[in-house]
C-alpha positions as CSV (number, residue, x, y, z in Angstrom):
1,Q,55.2,136.2,120.9
2,E,51.2,135.5,120.4
3,V,49.8,137.4,117.4
4,Y,46.4,137.6,118.3
5,A,45.1,139.9,115.4
6,A,46.7,141.7,112.3
7,S,47.5,145.0,114.6
8,T,48.5,143.6,118.1
9,A,50.6,141.2,119.5
10,T,50.8,139.9,122.8
11,Y,54.4,139.1,125.0
12,Y,54.2,138.5,129.1
13,F,57.1,139.1,131.9
14,N,59.3,136.9,132.3
15,G,62.5,138.1,134.7
16,Y,62.4,139.6,138.3
17,D,65.1,141.4,139.8
18,S,66.2,138.8,142.9
19,G,66.5,142.0,145.6
20,Q,62.8,143.4,145.0
21,A,60.6,140.4,145.3
22,W,57.9,138.8,146.9
23,S,58.7,135.9,150.0
24,V,57.2,133.0,148.0
25,D,57.7,131.2,144.3
26,P,58.3,134.8,142.8
27,D,59.9,133.1,139.7
28,N,56.5,131.7,139.6
29,M,55.1,135.4,138.8
30,V,57.6,135.2,135.7
31,D,57.6,131.9,134.2
32,G,54.7,132.6,131.8
33,D,52.4,129.7,133.4
34,V,48.8,130.4,134.5
35,G,49.0,127.4,136.3
36,T,51.4,128.5,139.1
37,R,51.5,131.4,141.3
38,A,53.9,133.5,143.3
39,H,52.3,134.7,146.6
40,T,52.7,136.8,149.5
41,D,53.2,135.6,153.1
42,W,49.8,133.9,154.3
43,I,50.5,133.6,157.7
44,N,51.7,137.4,158.7
45,P,51.0,140.4,157.8
46,S,52.3,141.2,154.8
47,D,53.5,144.6,152.4
48,E,55.2,143.0,150.3
49,T,56.0,144.3,146.9
50,Q,58.3,142.7,142.7
51,L,60.1,144.5,140.4
52,C,59.5,142.1,136.7
53,N,62.0,143.8,134.6
54,S,62.2,142.0,131.8
55,N,59.5,140.6,129.2
56,T,59.4,138.9,126.1
57,C,59.0,141.1,123.6
58,P,62.3,141.2,120.9
59,G,62.0,144.3,119.8
60,T,61.2,143.9,116.4
61,D,59.3,146.5,114.7
62,L,55.9,145.6,113.5
63,G,55.0,148.8,112.7
64,T,53.9,152.2,114.3
65,I,52.9,151.7,117.8
66,T,48.9,153.1,119.0
67,K,48.2,151.4,122.1
68,V,50.1,149.6,125.0
69,E,48.1,147.9,127.7
70,L,48.9,145.2,130.5
71,R,46.9,143.2,132.2
72,G,47.4,140.1,135.4
73,N,46.3,136.7,136.3
74,I,46.1,137.5,140.1
75,D,43.6,136.0,143.3
76,V,43.3,138.9,145.4
77,Y,39.7,138.1,147.7
78,G,38.9,139.5,151.3
79,A,41.0,142.5,153.0
80,G,43.7,142.6,150.2
81,D,44.4,144.8,147.8
82,L,47.0,144.3,145.1
83,Y,48.6,147.0,143.1
84,M,50.1,147.3,139.7
85,T,52.8,150.4,138.4
86,P,54.2,150.1,134.8
87,V,57.6,151.1,135.3
88,F,59.1,153.1,132.0
89,T,62.7,154.3,131.0
90,G,61.4,157.2,132.5
91,G,59.8,157.1,135.6
92,N,56.9,155.5,137.0
93,G,53.5,155.2,135.9
94,T,50.1,155.5,137.3
95,T,49.6,152.5,139.9
96,R,46.4,150.4,139.7
97,L,44.5,149.1,142.4
98,F,42.9,145.4,142.1
99,N,41.0,143.5,144.5
100,N,38.4,140.9,145.1
101,I,39.1,139.0,141.5
102,Y,39.2,135.1,142.9
103,T,41.8,133.6,140.0
104,D,41.3,135.3,137.2
105,W,42.3,138.4,134.9
106,T,42.1,141.8,135.2
107,S,40.8,143.8,132.5
108,W,43.8,145.4,130.3
109,F,44.7,149.1,131.5
110,D,46.1,151.3,129.4
111,V,49.7,152.8,130.3
112,T,50.3,154.3,126.7
113,T,49.5,158.6,128.1
114,D,50.3,157.6,131.8
115,P,52.9,159.5,133.4
116,N,56.5,159.5,132.5
117,A,55.2,157.2,129.7
118,P,57.5,157.3,126.0
119,S,56.2,159.3,123.4
120,P,56.2,158.0,120.4
121,W,56.2,154.6,121.9
122,T,59.2,152.7,119.7
123,W,59.4,148.6,120.1
124,T,62.6,149.1,122.2
125,D,60.5,151.5,124.1
126,V,58.4,148.0,124.9
127,V,61.6,145.7,125.2
128,N,62.2,147.8,128.3
129,L,58.8,148.6,130.0
130,D,59.3,146.8,133.5
131,T,56.4,146.9,136.2
132,T,56.2,146.8,139.8
133,V,53.5,144.3,141.3
134,R,52.5,145.3,145.6
135,G,50.5,142.5,147.4
136,V,49.0,143.9,151.1
137,D,47.5,141.9,153.2
138,P,46.6,141.2,156.7
139,A,47.3,138.0,158.6
140,S,46.2,134.7,157.5
141,H,45.4,136.0,154.1
142,D,47.6,136.1,150.7
143,N,47.7,138.0,147.3
144,S,48.9,135.6,144.3
145,V,50.0,136.6,140.8
146,F,50.2,134.1,138.2
147,K,51.5,136.1,134.6
148,I,51.5,139.7,134.0
149,E,50.7,140.2,130.3
150,I,51.5,143.7,127.7
151,L,49.4,144.1,125.1
152,V,51.0,146.2,122.1
153,T,48.4,147.9,119.8
154,Y,50.2,148.7,116.3
155,A,49.8,149.9,112.7
156,P,51.1,147.1,110.6
157,Y,53.9,148.3,108.1
158,L,52.6,146.9,103.9
159,Y,55.6,146.9,101.7
160,R,55.7,146.9,98.6
161,S,58.9,147.5,96.0
162,V,59.4,149.8,93.3
163,G,62.2,148.8,90.7
164,T,63.2,149.5,87.3
165,T,63.0,145.2,86.3
166,A,59.9,143.9,85.3
167,T,60.9,140.5,85.1
168,A,61.4,138.4,87.2
169,L,64.0,138.4,90.1
170,E,64.6,134.9,90.3
171,N,62.6,131.9,90.0
172,G,62.0,128.1,91.1
173,T,63.8,126.7,89.2
174,G,65.8,123.4,90.7
175,N,65.4,125.7,94.7
176,A,62.4,124.9,96.5
177,L,60.5,127.3,98.8
178,T,58.6,126.3,102.1
179,I,56.5,128.3,103.3
180,A,54.9,127.9,107.2
181,G,53.4,130.9,109.4
182,S,55.1,134.1,108.4
183,T,58.7,132.6,107.6
184,A,59.2,131.3,103.4
185,T,62.9,129.2,103.4
186,F,64.1,128.8,99.9
187,G,66.2,125.4,99.1
188,S,69.3,127.6,98.1
189,G,70.2,131.5,98.7
190,L,68.4,134.5,96.8
191,S,70.4,137.1,95.0
192,N,71.2,140.1,97.2
193,D,69.4,142.8,95.5
194,I,66.1,140.7,96.5
195,G,64.8,142.4,99.2
196,V,61.5,143.9,101.3
197,G,58.5,144.8,99.3
198,D,59.3,142.4,96.6
199,V,56.3,140.0,95.6
200,I,56.5,136.6,94.9
201,E,53.8,134.1,93.2
202,Y,53.9,130.8,94.0
203,D,51.3,127.4,93.9
204,S,50.5,126.1,96.8
205,D,48.2,123.4,95.9
206,G,50.2,121.5,93.5
207,N,49.0,121.7,90.1
208,S,51.5,124.0,88.6
209,S,49.1,126.8,88.5
210,I,50.0,130.2,90.2
211,D,47.7,130.2,93.0
212,A,49.0,132.7,95.9
213,I,51.3,135.7,96.7
214,A,53.7,136.9,99.3
215,F,55.0,140.1,100.2
216,I,58.6,140.2,101.7
217,H,58.7,141.9,104.5
218,G,61.8,141.2,106.2
219,R,65.1,139.1,105.4
220,T,66.9,136.9,108.0
221,N,69.8,135.7,105.3
222,S,69.6,134.6,102.0
223,Q,67.4,131.5,102.4
224,T,65.0,132.5,104.9
225,Y,62.1,135.6,105.0
226,T,59.6,137.0,107.0
227,V,56.7,137.5,104.3
228,K,53.0,138.6,104.5
229,D,49.6,138.5,102.3
230,K,48.6,142.1,100.9
231,D,46.8,143.1,104.5
232,G,49.8,142.4,106.5
233,G,47.9,138.7,107.9
234,T,49.9,135.2,107.2
235,P,50.1,134.2,103.9
236,T,48.8,130.6,102.2
237,A,51.3,127.4,103.1
238,V,53.1,125.8,101.2
239,T,55.6,122.6,100.7
240,G,58.0,122.2,98.3
241,D,57.5,124.0,95.5
242,N,59.5,124.8,92.4
243,D,56.6,126.9,90.3
244,W,57.4,130.3,92.3
245,S,59.1,133.2,90.8
246,I,60.1,137.2,93.0
247,F,59.2,140.1,91.0
248,R,59.2,144.5,91.6
249,A,55.8,144.9,92.6
250,Y,56.2,148.0,90.3
251,T,58.6,149.5,87.6
252,S,57.9,153.2,89.0
253,L,57.9,155.5,92.0
254,A,54.8,156.5,89.0
255,N,53.0,153.3,89.2
256,W,53.4,152.6,92.6
257,E,51.3,156.0,93.1
258,S,48.6,154.8,90.8
259,Q,48.9,151.6,91.9
260,T,49.7,150.1,88.3
261,E,51.4,146.4,89.8
262,N,53.8,144.7,87.9
263,S,51.9,143.3,84.4
264,N,54.4,140.1,84.7
265,I,53.2,139.1,88.0
266,T,50.4,136.5,87.7
267,E,47.4,137.6,90.4
268,P,45.3,135.3,91.7
269,V,42.8,138.1,91.7
270,E,43.2,141.2,90.3
271,N,44.6,144.3,92.4
272,D,46.1,140.9,94.5
273,V,49.5,143.7,94.6
274,N,47.9,146.8,95.3
275,P,47.0,147.7,99.1
276,S,44.0,149.9,100.2
277,M,45.2,154.1,99.6
278,N,43.1,154.1,102.7
279,L,45.3,153.9,105.5
280,V,43.5,155.3,108.5
281,T,40.9,152.8,107.7
282,A,42.9,149.3,107.4
283,D,44.8,151.0,109.1
284,T,48.1,150.2,108.2
285,V,51.8,152.1,107.0
286,M,52.4,152.3,104.1
287,M,56.7,151.4,103.2
288,V,57.5,151.6,99.4
289,A,60.8,150.1,99.2
290,C,63.1,151.6,95.9
291,Y,65.6,149.6,94.1
292,G,68.7,150.6,92.3
293,D,67.8,148.2,89.2
294,G,68.0,151.2,87.0
295,A,66.8,155.5,86.9
296,D,63.5,155.8,87.1
297,T,62.6,158.2,85.0
298,T,58.6,159.2,85.4
299,A,57.2,162.3,87.5
300,V,55.0,161.8,89.9
301,T,52.3,163.1,91.8
302,I,51.4,161.3,95.3
303,N,47.7,162.6,95.4
304,G,44.3,160.3,97.2
305,W,45.9,158.4,100.0
306,N,44.3,159.0,102.7
307,T,46.7,159.2,105.6
308,G,47.6,159.9,109.1
309,S,49.9,160.8,111.8
310,D,50.0,156.9,112.8
311,N,49.1,155.6,109.1
312,Y,52.4,157.7,106.7
313,I,53.9,156.7,103.7
314,K,57.6,156.6,103.9
315,I,59.6,156.1,100.5
316,Y,62.6,154.9,101.1
317,T,65.6,152.8,100.1
318,P,66.4,149.8,101.9
319,H,69.9,149.7,103.3
320,E,69.8,147.0,106.5
321,T,70.7,143.8,105.8
322,S,67.4,142.6,108.2
323,E,65.7,144.4,104.5
324,V,67.9,143.7,101.5
325,G,70.8,141.4,101.2
326,T,72.8,145.0,99.3
327,T,71.9,148.0,99.8
328,Q,69.9,150.2,97.3
329,R,71.4,153.2,99.2
330,H,73.6,156.0,98.2
331,N,76.5,156.0,100.5
332,G,76.4,159.7,100.5
333,A,77.2,160.7,97.0
334,W,75.5,160.5,94.0
335,D,75.9,156.6,93.2
336,T,74.5,154.8,89.7
337,G,74.6,151.7,91.5
338,A,71.8,152.7,94.0
339,Y,67.7,154.1,93.3
340,R,68.2,157.4,91.9
341,F,65.2,158.7,90.0
342,V,66.0,161.6,87.1
343,V,63.0,163.5,85.0
344,G,64.1,166.4,82.8
345,N,62.1,169.3,82.5
346,S,59.5,168.8,85.1
347,T,58.8,169.4,88.9
348,G,60.6,165.0,89.9
349,I,57.7,164.4,92.5
350,L,55.0,166.3,93.4
351,V,53.4,165.6,96.9
352,S,49.8,166.7,97.8
353,D,49.1,164.2,100.4
354,N,50.0,164.0,104.3
355,Y,52.8,162.1,106.3
356,V,54.4,161.4,103.0
357,N,58.2,160.8,104.1
358,F,61.1,160.3,101.9
359,D,64.3,158.6,103.3
360,G,67.7,157.7,101.5
361,I,66.7,158.4,97.5
362,Q,68.4,160.5,95.1
363,V,66.8,162.7,92.3
364,Y,67.7,164.6,89.3
365,I,66.8,167.2,87.5
366,N,68.6,166.9,84.8
367,S,67.5,169.3,82.4
368,V,65.7,173.0,82.3
369,S,62.7,174.2,80.3
370,S,60.9,176.7,82.8
371,V,61.3,178.2,86.1
372,D,60.9,176.5,89.2
373,D,60.9,173.0,89.0
374,A,61.7,170.9,92.3
375,A,62.9,167.8,92.9
376,I,60.7,166.9,96.1
377,Y,57.9,169.8,96.1
378,Y,54.9,169.4,98.7
379,Y,52.3,171.0,97.4
380,S,48.3,172.0,98.4
381,I,48.1,169.8,101.1
382,P,45.2,170.4,102.8
383,G,45.0,171.7,106.5
384,S,48.3,171.7,109.3
385,A,51.1,169.4,106.7
386,E,53.4,167.1,107.5
387,G,56.8,165.7,105.6
388,R,59.9,164.9,106.5
389,V,63.0,164.5,103.9
390,S,65.5,162.8,105.2
391,N,69.3,161.0,104.1
392,C,68.2,162.1,100.4
393,I,70.4,163.6,97.5
394,L,68.5,166.3,95.7
395,R,70.3,167.2,92.1
396,G,69.9,169.6,89.5
397,I,71.4,172.0,86.9
398,F,70.3,175.8,86.6
399,T,71.4,178.4,84.0
400,A,70.8,182.3,84.3
401,T,66.9,182.4,83.4
402,T,65.7,179.2,85.6
403,N,66.2,177.7,89.0
404,H,65.1,174.8,90.9
405,F,64.8,173.9,94.7
406,G,63.4,171.3,97.0
């Protein structure tokens, strides 16, 4: 995998169907080397098709896919024609014709909305994307293909954690940190409640002063994590640092919404923790990972974020081992060891922005003094509104004269 920018990644086809292949060196079409070529028969007129049926995309969910494109490094000249057709799980897409290209890349062509293309696209759909390559040429000519690439444009996830623990979760005493590219490696394992969205502050230049921060975006094991900078790019590198500490980004959901950072984090520059609230312009997805440190007891109104269908907010509990060492989610019943949002005499979470989703959290309205308090309440959202609530426990009490909803 090569990452060309924060919101694009490119892959190439690396396998083919031996029962549907070009006659000369078909493996060269999928070896990733633009210096080697597969080609059709030179001597005789030919009409040959090769099915490329695997690619280098690992299926890692990097964000919301907004565009998928293909291109080929080919050699087609004279009377020859070359046809490329994307093959989706649901059938073939649109066939594109190329000719008079001498050992060069075609332009990228967009297959996102081709017939039979998936909608919406997932990273598994990219893994399952195939293509056929048909070469038609007369005698004493051949067609050549050197490499076929896939370009995926996506709105990257930005992770920020919410948990009531304000102090450092761990620090670097006797445990050296190395960051190379987007991989953070610790000398010994971290505690299992550390995960996506947590902030690592560290000393990148060895002068015993904090000068960089990174955010956990994924977990391989207790010693190895995927990390990104504030905007989802590659963080500052470091080798053998012992001055690091790890914190929750925000100490309540209300603080995340108001962008009030955990005051114990040493920021090289003010607002280094806070992402842009204009998710559409930044072309990002806001992933708010909520941890079960203690009850989150401050009511919140979510308002002022610029969101879109591809640039949404997801407030959720991490529960996969690729996110955190131990689940922060309830198991279907109210769980005081998991993330829980507990308020009284008030609506808990009022949502006035579009495209705000909740997954796996617990909300409890534990006392009443008025009518119509809600756990999660979508209200006064301009235009057509969309919000999703899944795998959540919404709990409340009521009396003969009061009630709750949402």
